[in-house]
Amino acid sequence: MAGILTADIDAPPAATLGIIPSLASVLGAIPGLVDVWRIDPARIARDGDSRVSAWTGSIAGRQFTQANALRRPLYVAPGRVDFGTGAAARATMQLAGTPLGQPASASIGLRLVLAAEDETTDNQSFAGQDLDTTGTGLVRLAWRYNAAGMGNYIRLQIGAAQRDVDLPAGVTDAMVWLTIQSGEVWLNVNGTAAASAIAAATLNLPGFAIGGSREGTPAFAGSLTGICIAQSALTPTQRAAAEWAMRHSV
């Protein structure tokens, strides 16, 4: 018939046209995903003082927990879990369930925020293994302070080995990633990688904590807004999705 146009569209087999995948589907497709923890009031269990006893992941339901009310961080609406002001002394939470162990490949991401008055406290541990004891097997991420106007830096420490990534002066918002791949552990902060890796052979995570501190060093004074843990090295698309989830509350 006159006036009717037709066209053939060639698409790959099983292609889906015009559908944008959801955030949950992108995150859920990450190989070996342990979970992604977001600021979602429905998944943050609090006591009567708004201190957090359990933080449940949004994909697999894994939890960070703290049974001791004297070590719980504070939930601050609308968007953070505060380990500093208003929280219990040396607030910390432990990953419950199957240990991470010694993964051949893994990604661990955290977004931390410090208030301006808290950035000048040096050596604040905010995540890792063996953070609140004086035993062996230390794996930690720490906030380090230089001096006024000189910027700060994030440190990865595995046993005696250390790697740092500098932050510009005044920057108190950090997206921190550990990537374990091909026998190496890389630290990346706000898109900048450390100058070199640490050998993964000495890394072991029978436990994994957020917040906390080794005795005799400062407790974490800042907040976390999200965490992502996977037993795989994330692609750029997967990392971007995880970072969006960690920056935005539900």
C-alpha angles and dihedrals in degrees: 000000000000117000097025118117123199131188137184118226118201113207131171115261113278091010117154115214123208098001120120112207116240122246090246092053093050092048093042090054093059107117112247093003111181092185149287118243116206134175097267115149090209090061100042112083113206137186124225091282093053090251113148118246097169135013112196124204119242099227112033102015096241114158143217106207142186119188094179110084089203091064101044124120121227126254110226116191133259102016126358150057105224119210093177131044111039094004126112117274112279092001113199141159130205129218107247125213130023112018119241089230117173105333119192088212129018146143125212118184131180134173113212131184128192129192114239092251092055100049094080093065106099129218101021110169111212106169143008145069127316093011099147102040136060096234131112132275096066117183113165148158115212141183110233127195125209111182139296111305094004100094131238135256143213117235130205113200125186109176106307095340118098137184127184137199117197125228124205118254112280096019108129099159115086133177103201126193134184114195120191113196139139093004095307137102116214128194118211125180123186090340097312120112126213116258091254142359133253119235110259094215092091096045116106126162109190083154134018125201137183119211116000129106142225110263112268094028128088121279119238108276097187141074137254122219099182148354134203125190125179135165090230141059107265124233118233090258093050092047092050090052092048092048091051090052092049093051098046126062121219 
